[in-house]
Amino acid sequence: EAGVAQSPRYKIIEKRQSVAFWCNPISGHATLYWYQQILGQGPKLLIQFQNNGVVDDSQLPKDRFSAERLKGVDSTLKIQPAKLEDSAVYLCASSSNTGELFFGEGSRLTVL
Amino acid sequence: SQQGEEDPQALSIQEGENATMNCSYKTSINNLQWYRQNSGRGLVHLILIRSNEREKHSGRLRVTLDTSKKSSSLLITASRAADTASYFCATGLDTGRRALTFGSGTRLQVQP
């Protein structure tokens, strides 16, 4: 079974530029999550999708972050414009109804 | 603030010794999960314990849950150098519907 795929693995941009991350969840997983993990901290939820609908985006900084999950499969997370404090690893995860999350390898963002 | 907090923040032991990590949380939960994260990688699910369970085993892992104290512990027996990683507890309000809330993690170093 293929795991959660994420790209790119690494991205370096300057502040005020934009960036987009892509995630392909495990086939058949209805729920998809984007987490932000700052160095030395645990993952923090940004947004949760159930199929192509948003379940929870209460911690998403909506003035600069946006996410979509077209057709209830792949998802894209965008940051525009980026700030220095957005430097982090962006983790995508998916789950079925068992409760456990399956994570991708993450996309490491450095904002200069 | 984070729902779960791990203790200690860092732990260094010799190969063959046991490693114990603790997690405390604040609100009522449906389940508690432990994840492992190797440096530069995504998180990997280790074990899930439900609120009506007190103890669970998986290989060299033993997890306990005390809902009256709102705490959990993860014991790794006969540790190996390959167990070197960060370990996170995550709390769930209901299985599969709501996103997990992660703690800040315990960094475990197993010396060969």
JSON list of C-alpha atoms in Angstrom, two decimals:
[
{"chain": "A", "resi": 1, "resn": "GLU", "atom": "CA", "xyz": [0.00, 0.00, 0.00]},
{"chain": "A", "resi": 2, "resn": "ALA", "atom": "CA", "xyz": [1.44, 3.35, -1.01]},
{"chain": "A", "resi": 3, "resn": "GLY", "atom": "CA", "xyz": [1.87, 5.88, 1.78]},
{"chain": "A", "resi": 4, "resn": "VAL", "atom": "CA", "xyz": [1.07, 9.57, 1.93]},
{"chain": "A", "resi": 5, "resn": "ALA", "atom": "CA", "xyz": [3.02, 11.44, -0.74]},
{"chain": "A", "resi": 6, "resn": "GLN", "atom": "CA", "xyz": [4.16, 15.03, -0.28]},
{"chain": "A", "resi": 7, "resn": "SER", "atom": "CA", "xyz": [6.12, 17.44, -2.44]},
{"chain": "A", "resi": 8, "resn": "PRO", "atom": "CA", "xyz": [8.37, 19.28, -2.50]},
{"chain": "A", "resi": 9, "resn": "ARG", "atom": "CA", "xyz": [10.51, 17.89, 0.33]},
{"chain": "A", "resi": 10, "resn": "TYR", "atom": "CA", "xyz": [12.43, 21.12, 0.71]},
{"chain": "A", "resi": 11, "resn": "LYS", "atom": "CA", "xyz": [11.70, 24.71, -0.26]},
{"chain": "A", "resi": 12, "resn": "ILE", "atom": "CA", "xyz": [13.65, 27.89, 0.41]},
{"chain": "A", "resi": 13, "resn": "ILE", "atom": "CA", "xyz": [11.99, 31.23, -0.33]},
{"chain": "A", "resi": 14, "resn": "GLU", "atom": "CA", "xyz": [12.35, 34.85, 0.69]},
{"chain": "A", "resi": 15, "resn": "LYS", "atom": "CA", "xyz": [9.81, 36.57, 2.88]},
{"chain": "A", "resi": 16, "resn": "ARG", "atom": "CA", "xyz": [6.77, 37.93, 1.06]},
{"chain": "A", "resi": 17, "resn": "GLN", "atom": "CA", "xyz": [7.09, 35.25, -1.65]},
{"chain": "A", "resi": 18, "resn": "SER", "atom": "CA", "xyz": [4.52, 32.52, -2.11]},
{"chain": "A", "resi": 19, "resn": "VAL", "atom": "CA", "xyz": [4.82, 28.74, -1.86]},
{"chain": "A", "resi": 20, "resn": "ALA", "atom": "CA", "xyz": [2.57, 25.75, -2.43]},
{"chain": "A", "resi": 21, "resn": "PHE", "atom": "CA", "xyz": [2.74, 22.24, -1.02]},
{"chain": "A", "resi": 22, "resn": "TRP", "atom": "CA", "xyz": [1.03, 19.20, -2.46]},
{"chain": "A", "resi": 23, "resn": "CYS", "atom": "CA", "xyz": [-0.26, 16.06, -0.74]},
{"chain": "A", "resi": 24, "resn": "ASN", "atom": "CA", "xyz": [-1.66, 12.80, -2.06]},
{"chain": "A", "resi": 25, "resn": "PRO", "atom": "CA", "xyz": [-3.24, 10.75, 0.75]},
{"chain": "A", "resi": 26, "resn": "ILE", "atom": "CA", "xyz": [-3.56, 7.00, 1.06]},
{"chain": "A", "resi": 27, "resn": "SER", "atom": "CA", "xyz": [-6.16, 5.70, -1.36]},
{"chain": "A", "resi": 28, "resn": "GLY", "atom": "CA", "xyz": [-9.58, 5.50, 0.23]},
{"chain": "A", "resi": 29, "resn": "HIS", "atom": "CA", "xyz": [-8.78, 7.72, 3.21]},
{"chain": "A", "resi": 30, "resn": "ALA", "atom": "CA", "xyz": [-11.58, 10.25, 3.50]},
{"chain": "A", "resi": 31, "resn": "THR", "atom": "CA", "xyz": [-9.90, 12.48, 6.07]},
{"chain": "A", "resi": 32, "resn": "LEU", "atom": "CA", "xyz": [-6.87, 14.62, 5.30]},
{"chain": "A", "resi": 33, "resn": "TYR", "atom": "CA", "xyz": [-4.95, 16.90, 7.65]},
{"chain": "A", "resi": 34, "resn": "TRP", "atom": "CA", "xyz": [-2.28, 19.55, 7.31]},
{"chain": "A", "resi": 35, "resn": "TYR", "atom": "CA", "xyz": [-0.10, 20.06, 10.36]},
{"chain": "A", "resi": 36, "resn": "GLN", "atom": "CA", "xyz": [2.66, 22.62, 10.94]},
{"chain": "A", "resi": 37, "resn": "GLN", "atom": "CA", "xyz": [5.66, 21.48, 12.95]},
{"chain": "A", "resi": 38, "resn": "ILE", "atom": "CA", "xyz": [8.11, 24.13, 14.11]},
{"chain": "A", "resi": 39, "resn": "LEU", "atom": "CA", "xyz": [11.56, 22.87, 15.06]},
{"chain": "A", "resi": 40, "resn": "GLY", "atom": "CA", "xyz": [11.56, 21.31, 18.53]},
{"chain": "A", "resi": 41, "resn": "GLN", "atom": "CA", "xyz": [7.77, 21.33, 18.85]},
{"chain": "A", "resi": 42, "resn": "GLY", "atom": "CA", "xyz": [4.93, 18.92, 18.23]},
{"chain": "A", "resi": 43, "resn": "PRO", "atom": "CA", "xyz": [2.70, 19.12, 15.15]},
{"chain": "A", "resi": 44, "resn": "LYS", "atom": "CA", "xyz": [-0.02, 21.76, 15.25]},
{"chain": "A", "resi": 45, "resn": "LEU", "atom": "CA", "xyz": [-3.19, 21.30, 13.20]},
{"chain": "A", "resi": 46, "resn": "LEU", "atom": "CA", "xyz": [-3.77, 23.83, 10.43]},
{"chain": "A", "resi": 47, "resn": "ILE", "atom": "CA", "xyz": [-6.75, 22.32, 8.63]},
{"chain": "A", "resi": 48, "resn": "GLN", "atom": "CA", "xyz": [-8.76, 19.10, 8.47]},
{"chain": "A", "resi": 49, "resn": "PHE", "atom": "CA", "xyz": [-10.77, 17.93, 5.46]},
{"chain": "A", "resi": 50, "resn": "GLN", "atom": "CA", "xyz": [-13.44, 15.23, 5.34]},
{"chain": "A", "resi": 51, "resn": "ASN", "atom": "CA", "xyz": [-13.66, 14.28, 1.66]},
{"chain": "A", "resi": 52, "resn": "ASN", "atom": "CA", "xyz": [-13.59, 17.74, 0.02]},
{"chain": "A", "resi": 53, "resn": "GLY", "atom": "CA", "xyz": [-15.24, 19.63, 2.88]},
{"chain": "A", "resi": 54, "resn": "VAL", "atom": "CA", "xyz": [-13.46, 21.53, 5.64]},
{"chain": "A", "resi": 55, "resn": "VAL", "atom": "CA", "xyz": [-14.05, 20.11, 9.14]},
{"chain": "A", "resi": 56, "resn": "ASP", "atom": "CA", "xyz": [-11.73, 22.38, 11.12]},
{"chain": "A", "resi": 57, "resn": "ASP", "atom": "CA", "xyz": [-9.68, 25.36, 9.98]},
{"chain": "A", "resi": 58, "resn": "SER", "atom": "CA", "xyz": [-9.83, 27.32, 13.22]},
{"chain": "A", "resi": 59, "resn": "GLN", "atom": "CA", "xyz": [-6.02, 27.49, 13.54]},
{"chain": "A", "resi": 60, "resn": "LEU", "atom": "CA", "xyz": [-5.30, 28.33, 9.90]},
{"chain": "A", "resi": 61, "resn": "PRO", "atom": "CA", "xyz": [-3.98, 31.91, 9.49]},
{"chain": "A", "resi": 62, "resn": "LYS", "atom": "CA", "xyz": [-6.46, 32.71, 6.77]},
{"chain": "A", "resi": 63, "resn": "ASP", "atom": "CA", "xyz": [-4.91, 36.05, 5.87]},
{"chain": "A", "resi": 64, "resn": "ARG", "atom": "CA", "xyz": [-1.96, 34.20, 4.34]},
{"chain": "A", "resi": 65, "resn": "PHE", "atom": "CA", "xyz": [-2.67, 30.47, 4.32]},
{"chain": "A", "resi": 66, "resn": "SER", "atom": "CA", "xyz": [-5.17, 28.68, 2.09]},
{"chain": "A", "resi": 67, "resn": "ALA", "atom": "CA", "xyz": [-5.85, 25.02, 1.40]},
{"chain": "A", "resi": 68, "resn": "GLU", "atom": "CA", "xyz": [-8.07, 23.07, -0.90]},
{"chain": "A", "resi": 69, "resn": "ARG", "atom": "CA", "xyz": [-8.89, 19.46, -1.56]},
{"chain": "A", "resi": 70, "resn": "LEU", "atom": "CA", "xyz": [-10.33, 19.17, -5.00]},
{"chain": "A", "resi": 71, "resn": "LYS", "atom": "CA", "xyz": [-12.42, 16.07, -5.73]},
{"chain": "A", "resi": 72, "resn": "GLY", "atom": "CA", "xyz": [-11.75, 14.82, -2.20]},
{"chain": "A", "resi": 73, "resn": "VAL", "atom": "CA", "xyz": [-8.35, 13.32, -3.01]},
{"chain": "A", "resi": 74, "resn": "ASP", "atom": "CA", "xyz": [-5.21, 15.47, -3.46]},
{"chain": "A", "resi": 75, "resn": "SER", "atom": "CA", "xyz": [-4.73, 18.61, -1.43]},
{"chain": "A", "resi": 76, "resn": "THR", "atom": "CA", "xyz": [-2.70, 21.79, -1.82]},
{"chain": "A", "resi": 77, "resn": "LEU", "atom": "CA", "xyz": [-1.59, 24.14, 0.96]},
{"chain": "A", "resi": 78, "resn": "LYS", "atom": "CA", "xyz": [-0.54, 27.63, -0.09]},
{"chain": "A", "resi": 79, "resn": "ILE", "atom": "CA", "xyz": [1.19, 30.41, 1.81]},
{"chain": "A", "resi": 80, "resn": "GLN", "atom": "CA", "xyz": [1.10, 33.93, 0.39]},
{"chain": "A", "resi": 81, "resn": "PRO", "atom": "CA", "xyz": [2.90, 36.07, 1.42]},
{"chain": "A", "resi": 82, "resn": "ALA", "atom": "CA", "xyz": [5.32, 34.05, 3.56]},
{"chain": "A", "resi": 83, "resn": "LYS", "atom": "CA", "xyz": [6.75, 35.39, 6.81]},
{"chain": "A", "resi": 84, "resn": "LEU", "atom": "CA", "xyz": [9.91, 34.38, 8.62]},
{"chain": "A", "resi": 85, "resn": "GLU", "atom": "CA", "xyz": [7.86, 32.60, 11.31]},
{"chain": "A", "resi": 86, "resn": "ASP", "atom": "CA", "xyz": [6.37, 30.30, 8.68]},
{"chain": "A", "resi": 87, "resn": "SER", "atom": "CA", "xyz": [9.65, 28.39, 8.57]},
{"chain": "A", "resi": 88, "resn": "ALA", "atom": "CA", "xyz": [8.61, 24.90, 9.60]},
{"chain": "A", "resi": 89, "resn": "VAL", "atom": "CA", "xyz": [7.86, 21.41, 8.35]},
{"chain": "A", "resi": 90, "resn": "TYR", "atom": "CA", "xyz": [4.41, 21.05, 6.82]},
{"chain": "A", "resi": 91, "resn": "LEU", "atom": "CA", "xyz": [3.08, 17.57, 7.43]},
{"chain": "A", "resi": 92, "resn": "CYS", "atom": "CA", "xyz": [0.19, 16.01, 5.58]},
{"chain": "A", "resi": 93, "resn": "ALA", "atom": "CA", "xyz": [-1.64, 13.08, 7.13]},
{"chain": "A", "resi": 94, "resn": "SER", "atom": "CA", "xyz": [-4.64, 10.96, 6.22]},
{"chain": "A", "resi": 95, "resn": "SER", "atom": "CA", "xyz": [-6.87, 8.58, 8.12]},
{"chain": "A", "resi": 96, "resn": "SER", "atom": "CA", "xyz": [-9.73, 6.17, 7.64]},
{"chain": "A", "resi": 97, "resn": "ASN", "atom": "CA", "xyz": [-12.19, 5.50, 10.46]},
{"chain": "A", "resi": 98, "resn": "THR", "atom": "CA", "xyz": [-9.72, 3.68, 12.72]},
{"chain": "A", "resi": 99, "resn": "GLY", "atom": "CA", "xyz": [-8.46, 6.87, 14.31]},
{"chain": "A", "resi": 100, "resn": "GLU", "atom": "CA", "xyz": [-4.76, 6.48, 13.58]},
{"chain": "A", "resi": 101, "resn": "LEU", "atom": "CA", "xyz": [-3.05, 8.98, 11.33]},
{"chain": "A", "resi": 102, "resn": "PHE", "atom": "CA", "xyz": [-0.67, 8.13, 8.50]},
{"chain": "A", "resi": 103, "resn": "PHE", "atom": "CA", "xyz": [1.86, 10.88, 7.84]},
{"chain": "A", "resi": 104, "resn": "GLY", "atom": "CA", "xyz": [3.87, 11.85, 4.81]},
{"chain": "A", "resi": 105, "resn": "GLU", "atom": "CA", "xyz": [7.56, 12.71, 5.07]},
{"chain": "A", "resi": 106, "resn": "GLY", "atom": "CA", "xyz": [6.78, 16.42, 5.24]},
{"chain": "A", "resi": 107, "resn": "SER", "atom": "CA", "xyz": [7.78, 19.54, 3.32]},
{"chain": "A", "resi": 108, "resn": "ARG", "atom": "CA", "xyz": [10.47, 21.60, 5.00]},
{"chain": "A", "resi": 109, "resn": "LEU", "atom": "CA", "xyz": [10.06, 25.34, 4.38]},
{"chain": "A", "resi": 110, "resn": "THR", "atom": "CA", "xyz": [12.79, 27.89, 5.06]},
{"chain": "A", "resi": 111, "resn": "VAL", "atom": "CA", "xyz": [11.83, 31.55, 4.77]},
{"chain": "A", "resi": 112, "resn": "LEU", "atom": "CA", "xyz": [14.78, 33.95, 4.52]},
{"chain": "B", "resi": 1, "resn": "SER", "atom": "CA", "xyz": [-2.05, 25.44, 24.29]},
{"chain": "B", "resi": 2, "resn": "GLN", "atom": "CA", "xyz": [-1.06, 21.83, 23.62]},
{"chain": "B", "resi": 3, "resn": "GLN", "atom": "CA", "xyz": [-3.45, 19.23, 24.99]},
{"chain": "B", "resi": 4, "resn": "GLY", "atom": "CA", "xyz": [-0.71, 16.74, 25.80]},
{"chain": "B", "resi": 5, "resn": "GLU", "atom": "CA", "xyz": [2.63, 17.44, 27.41]},
{"chain": "B", "resi": 6, "resn": "GLU", "atom": "CA", "xyz": [5.40, 14.86, 27.51]},
{"chain": "B", "resi": 7, "resn": "ASP", "atom": "CA", "xyz": [7.91, 14.38, 30.27]},
{"chain": "B", "resi": 8, "resn": "PRO", "atom": "CA", "xyz": [10.88, 14.31, 30.19]},
{"chain": "B", "resi": 9, "resn": "GLN", "atom": "CA", "xyz": [11.68, 16.58, 27.24]},
{"chain": "B", "resi": 10, "resn": "ALA", "atom": "CA", "xyz": [14.85, 14.57, 26.60]},
{"chain": "B", "resi": 11, "resn": "LEU", "atom": "CA", "xyz": [16.07, 11.17, 27.72]},
{"chain": "B", "resi": 12, "resn": "SER", "atom": "CA", "xyz": [19.42, 9.46, 27.15]},
{"chain": "B", "resi": 13, "resn": "ILE", "atom": "CA", "xyz": [19.91, 5.79, 28.02]},
{"chain": "B", "resi": 14, "resn": "GLN", "atom": "CA", "xyz": [22.17, 2.86, 27.18]},
{"chain": "B", "resi": 15, "resn": "GLU", "atom": "CA", "xyz": [21.17, 0.11, 24.77]},
{"chain": "B", "resi": 16, "resn": "GLY", "atom": "CA", "xyz": [19.34, -2.65, 26.61]},
{"chain": "B", "resi": 17, "resn": "GLU", "atom": "CA", "xyz": [17.86, -0.34, 29.25]},
{"chain": "B", "resi": 18, "resn": "ASN", "atom": "CA", "xyz": [14.17, 0.49, 29.48]},
{"chain": "B", "resi": 19, "resn": "ALA", "atom": "CA", "xyz": [12.85, 3.93, 28.52]},
{"chain": "B", "resi": 20, "resn": "THR", "atom": "CA", "xyz": [9.77, 5.46, 30.11]},
{"chain": "B", "resi": 21, "resn": "MET", "atom": "CA", "xyz": [8.03, 8.56, 28.80]},
{"chain": "B", "resi": 22, "resn": "ASN", "atom": "CA", "xyz": [5.02, 10.24, 30.36]},
{"chain": "B", "resi": 23, "resn": "CYS", "atom": "CA", "xyz": [2.20, 12.29, 28.91]},
{"chain": "B", "resi": 24, "resn": "SER", "atom": "CA", "xyz": [-0.29, 14.48, 30.72]},
{"chain": "B", "resi": 25, "resn": "TYR", "atom": "CA", "xyz": [-3.38, 16.02, 29.19]},
{"chain": "B", "resi": 26, "resn": "LYS", "atom": "CA", "xyz": [-6.06, 18.46, 30.27]},
{"chain": "B", "resi": 27, "resn": "THR", "atom": "CA", "xyz": [-9.51, 17.52, 28.99]},
{"chain": "B", "resi": 28, "resn": "SER", "atom": "CA", "xyz": [-11.53, 14.32, 28.66]},
{"chain": "B", "resi": 29, "resn": "ILE", "atom": "CA", "xyz": [-10.51, 12.13, 25.76]},
{"chain": "B", "resi": 30, "resn": "ASN", "atom": "CA", "xyz": [-11.80, 9.25, 23.68]},
{"chain": "B", "resi": 31, "resn": "ASN", "atom": "CA", "xyz": [-8.37, 7.82, 22.90]},
{"chain": "B", "resi": 32, "resn": "LEU", "atom": "CA", "xyz": [-4.68, 8.51, 23.30]},
{"chain": "B", "resi": 33, "resn": "GLN", "atom": "CA", "xyz": [-2.05, 7.62, 20.74]},
{"chain": "B", "resi": 34, "resn": "TRP", "atom": "CA", "xyz": [1.73, 7.49, 20.66]},
{"chain": "B", "resi": 35, "resn": "TYR", "atom": "CA", "xyz": [3.79, 8.34, 17.58]},
{"chain": "B", "resi": 36, "resn": "ARG", "atom": "CA", "xyz": [7.47, 8.15, 16.77]},
{"chain": "B", "resi": 37, "resn": "GLN", "atom": "CA", "xyz": [9.40, 10.57, 14.58]},
{"chain": "B", "resi": 38, "resn": "ASN", "atom": "CA", "xyz": [12.89, 9.90, 13.32]},
{"chain": "B", "resi": 39, "resn": "SER", "atom": "CA", "xyz": [14.96, 12.98, 12.53]},
{"chain": "B", "resi": 40, "resn": "GLY", "atom": "CA", "xyz": [13.81, 14.62, 9.30]},
{"chain": "B", "resi": 41, "resn": "ARG", "atom": "CA", "xyz": [10.97, 12.15, 8.76]},
{"chain": "B", "resi": 42, "resn": "GLY", "atom": "CA", "xyz": [7.21, 12.02, 9.22]},
{"chain": "B", "resi": 43, "resn": "LEU", "atom": "CA", "xyz": [5.46, 10.62, 12.28]},
{"chain": "B", "resi": 44, "resn": "VAL", "atom": "CA", "xyz": [4.74, 6.91, 12.56]},
{"chain": "B", "resi": 45, "resn": "HIS", "atom": "CA", "xyz": [1.85, 5.56, 14.59]},
{"chain": "B", "resi": 46, "resn": "LEU", "atom": "CA", "xyz": [2.89, 3.21, 17.40]},
{"chain": "B", "resi": 47, "resn": "ILE", "atom": "CA", "xyz": [-0.15, 2.41, 19.50]},
{"chain": "B", "resi": 48, "resn": "LEU", "atom": "CA", "xyz": [-3.68, 3.60, 20.30]},
{"chain": "B", "resi": 49, "resn": "ILE", "atom": "CA", "xyz": [-5.31, 3.14, 23.70]},
{"chain": "B", "resi": 50, "resn": "ARG", "atom": "CA", "xyz": [-8.98, 3.94, 24.26]},
{"chain": "B", "resi": 51, "resn": "SER", "atom": "CA", "xyz": [-10.34, 5.73, 27.31]},
{"chain": "B", "resi": 52, "resn": "ASN", "atom": "CA", "xyz": [-11.90, 2.51, 28.65]},
{"chain": "B", "resi": 53, "resn": "GLU", "atom": "CA", "xyz": [-8.57, 0.64, 28.49]},
{"chain": "B", "resi": 54, "resn": "ARG", "atom": "CA", "xyz": [-5.88, 0.78, 31.16]},
{"chain": "B", "resi": 55, "resn": "GLU", "atom": "CA", "xyz": [-2.96, -0.98, 29.50]},
{"chain": "B", "resi": 56, "resn": "LYS", "atom": "CA", "xyz": [-1.92, -2.10, 26.05]},
{"chain": "B", "resi": 57, "resn": "HIS", "atom": "CA", "xyz": [1.09, -3.96, 24.68]},
{"chain": "B", "resi": 58, "resn": "SER", "atom": "CA", "xyz": [2.69, -4.10, 21.25]},
{"chain": "B", "resi": 59, "resn": "GLY", "atom": "CA", "xyz": [5.99, -5.92, 20.94]},
{"chain": "B", "resi": 60, "resn": "ARG", "atom": "CA", "xyz": [8.48, -4.10, 23.19]},
{"chain": "B", "resi": 61, "resn": "LEU", "atom": "CA", "xyz": [6.01, -1.26, 23.82]},
{"chain": "B", "resi": 62, "resn": "ARG", "atom": "CA", "xyz": [3.74, -0.99, 26.84]},
{"chain": "B", "resi": 63, "resn": "VAL", "atom": "CA", "xyz": [1.30, 1.88, 27.21]},
{"chain": "B", "resi": 64, "resn": "THR", "atom": "CA", "xyz": [-0.77, 2.69, 30.27]},
{"chain": "B", "resi": 65, "resn": "LEU", "atom": "CA", "xyz": [-3.60, 5.15, 30.63]},
{"chain": "B", "resi": 66, "resn": "ASP", "atom": "CA", "xyz": [-4.96, 6.64, 33.84]},
{"chain": "B", "resi": 67, "resn": "THR", "atom": "CA", "xyz": [-7.98, 8.76, 32.99]},
{"chain": "B", "resi": 68, "resn": "SER", "atom": "CA", "xyz": [-8.46, 9.83, 36.62]},
{"chain": "B", "resi": 69, "resn": "LYS", "atom": "CA", "xyz": [-5.02, 11.44, 36.56]},
{"chain": "B", "resi": 70, "resn": "LYS", "atom": "CA", "xyz": [-5.25, 12.40, 32.90]},
{"chain": "B", "resi": 71, "resn": "SER", "atom": "CA", "xyz": [-1.93, 10.77, 32.20]},
{"chain": "B", "resi": 72, "resn": "SER", "atom": "CA", "xyz": [-0.33, 8.07, 30.08]},
{"chain": "B", "resi": 73, "resn": "SER", "atom": "CA", "xyz": [3.06, 6.41, 29.95]},
{"chain": "B", "resi": 74, "resn": "LEU", "atom": "CA", "xyz": [4.99, 4.71, 27.18]},
{"chain": "B", "resi": 75, "resn": "LEU", "atom": "CA", "xyz": [7.53, 2.08, 28.17]},
{"chain": "B", "resi": 76, "resn": "ILE", "atom": "CA", "xyz": [10.05, 0.77, 25.65]},
{"chain": "B", "resi": 77, "resn": "THR", "atom": "CA", "xyz": [11.76, -2.34, 26.98]},
{"chain": "B", "resi": 78, "resn": "ALA", "atom": "CA", "xyz": [15.25, -3.54, 26.03]},
{"chain": "B", "resi": 79, "resn": "SER", "atom": "CA", "xyz": [15.92, -0.41, 24.00]},
{"chain": "B", "resi": 80, "resn": "ARG", "atom": "CA", "xyz": [18.00, -0.45, 20.82]},
{"chain": "B", "resi": 81, "resn": "ALA", "atom": "CA", "xyz": [20.00, 2.26, 19.08]},
{"chain": "B", "resi": 82, "resn": "ALA", "atom": "CA", "xyz": [17.31, 2.22, 16.37]},
{"chain": "B", "resi": 83, "resn": "ASP", "atom": "CA", "xyz": [14.78, 3.43, 18.95]},
{"chain": "B", "resi": 84, "resn": "THR", "atom": "CA", "xyz": [16.51, 6.82, 18.93]},
{"chain": "B", "resi": 85, "resn": "ALA", "atom": "CA", "xyz": [13.76, 9.25, 17.90]},
{"chain": "B", "resi": 86, "resn": "SER", "atom": "CA", "xyz": [11.24, 11.76, 19.21]},
{"chain": "B", "resi": 87, "resn": "TYR", "atom": "CA", "xyz": [8.09, 10.32, 20.74]},
{"chain": "B", "resi": 88, "resn": "PHE", "atom": "CA", "xyz": [4.79, 12.21, 20.81]},
{"chain": "B", "resi": 89, "resn": "CYS", "atom": "CA", "xyz": [1.54, 11.55, 22.56]},
{"chain": "B", "resi": 90, "resn": "ALA", "atom": "CA", "xyz": [-1.64, 12.70, 20.86]},
{"chain": "B", "resi": 91, "resn": "THR", "atom": "CA", "xyz": [-5.13, 12.91, 22.25]},
{"chain": "B", "resi": 92, "resn": "GLY", "atom": "CA", "xyz": [-8.35, 12.33, 20.37]},
{"chain": "B", "resi": 93, "resn": "LEU", "atom": "CA", "xyz": [-11.83, 13.49, 21.32]},
{"chain": "B", "resi": 94, "resn": "ASP", "atom": "CA", "xyz": [-13.54, 10.93, 19.13]},
{"chain": "B", "resi": 95, "resn": "THR", "atom": "CA", "xyz": [-12.14, 8.29, 16.82]},
{"chain": "B", "resi": 96, "resn": "GLY", "atom": "CA", "xyz": [-11.79, 9.36, 13.22]},
{"chain": "B", "resi": 97, "resn": "ARG", "atom": "CA", "xyz": [-13.88, 12.51, 13.38]},
{"chain": "B", "resi": 98, "resn": "ARG", "atom": "CA", "xyz": [-11.73, 15.12, 15.05]},
{"chain": "B", "resi": 99, "resn": "ALA", "atom": "CA", "xyz": [-8.06, 15.86, 14.59]},
{"chain": "B", "resi": 100, "resn": "LEU", "atom": "CA", "xyz": [-5.52, 14.71, 17.13]},
{"chain": "B", "resi": 101, "resn": "THR", "atom": "CA", "xyz": [-3.78, 17.23, 19.37]},
{"chain": "B", "resi": 102, "resn": "PHE", "atom": "CA", "xyz": [-0.07, 16.53, 19.80]},
{"chain": "B", "resi": 103, "resn": "GLY", "atom": "CA", "xyz": [2.24, 17.22, 22.71]},
{"chain": "B", "resi": 104, "resn": "SER", "atom": "CA", "xyz": [5.72, 18.67, 22.45]},
{"chain": "B", "resi": 105, "resn": "GLY", "atom": "CA", "xyz": [7.48, 15.30, 22.47]},
{"chain": "B", "resi": 106, "resn": "THR", "atom": "CA", "xyz": [10.26, 13.44, 24.27]},
{"chain": "B", "resi": 107, "resn": "ARG", "atom": "CA", "xyz": [13.59, 13.16, 22.47]},
{"chain": "B", "resi": 108, "resn": "LEU", "atom": "CA", "xyz": [15.04, 9.73, 23.20]},
{"chain": "B", "resi": 109, "resn": "GLN", "atom": "CA", "xyz": [18.71, 8.96, 22.59]},
{"chain": "B", "resi": 110, "resn": "VAL", "atom": "CA", "xyz": [19.78, 5.33, 22.93]},
{"chain": "B", "resi": 111, "resn": "GLN", "atom": "CA", "xyz": [23.54, 4.98, 23.18]},
{"chain": "B", "resi": 112, "resn": "PRO", "atom": "CA", "xyz": [24.99, 1.81, 21.60]}
]
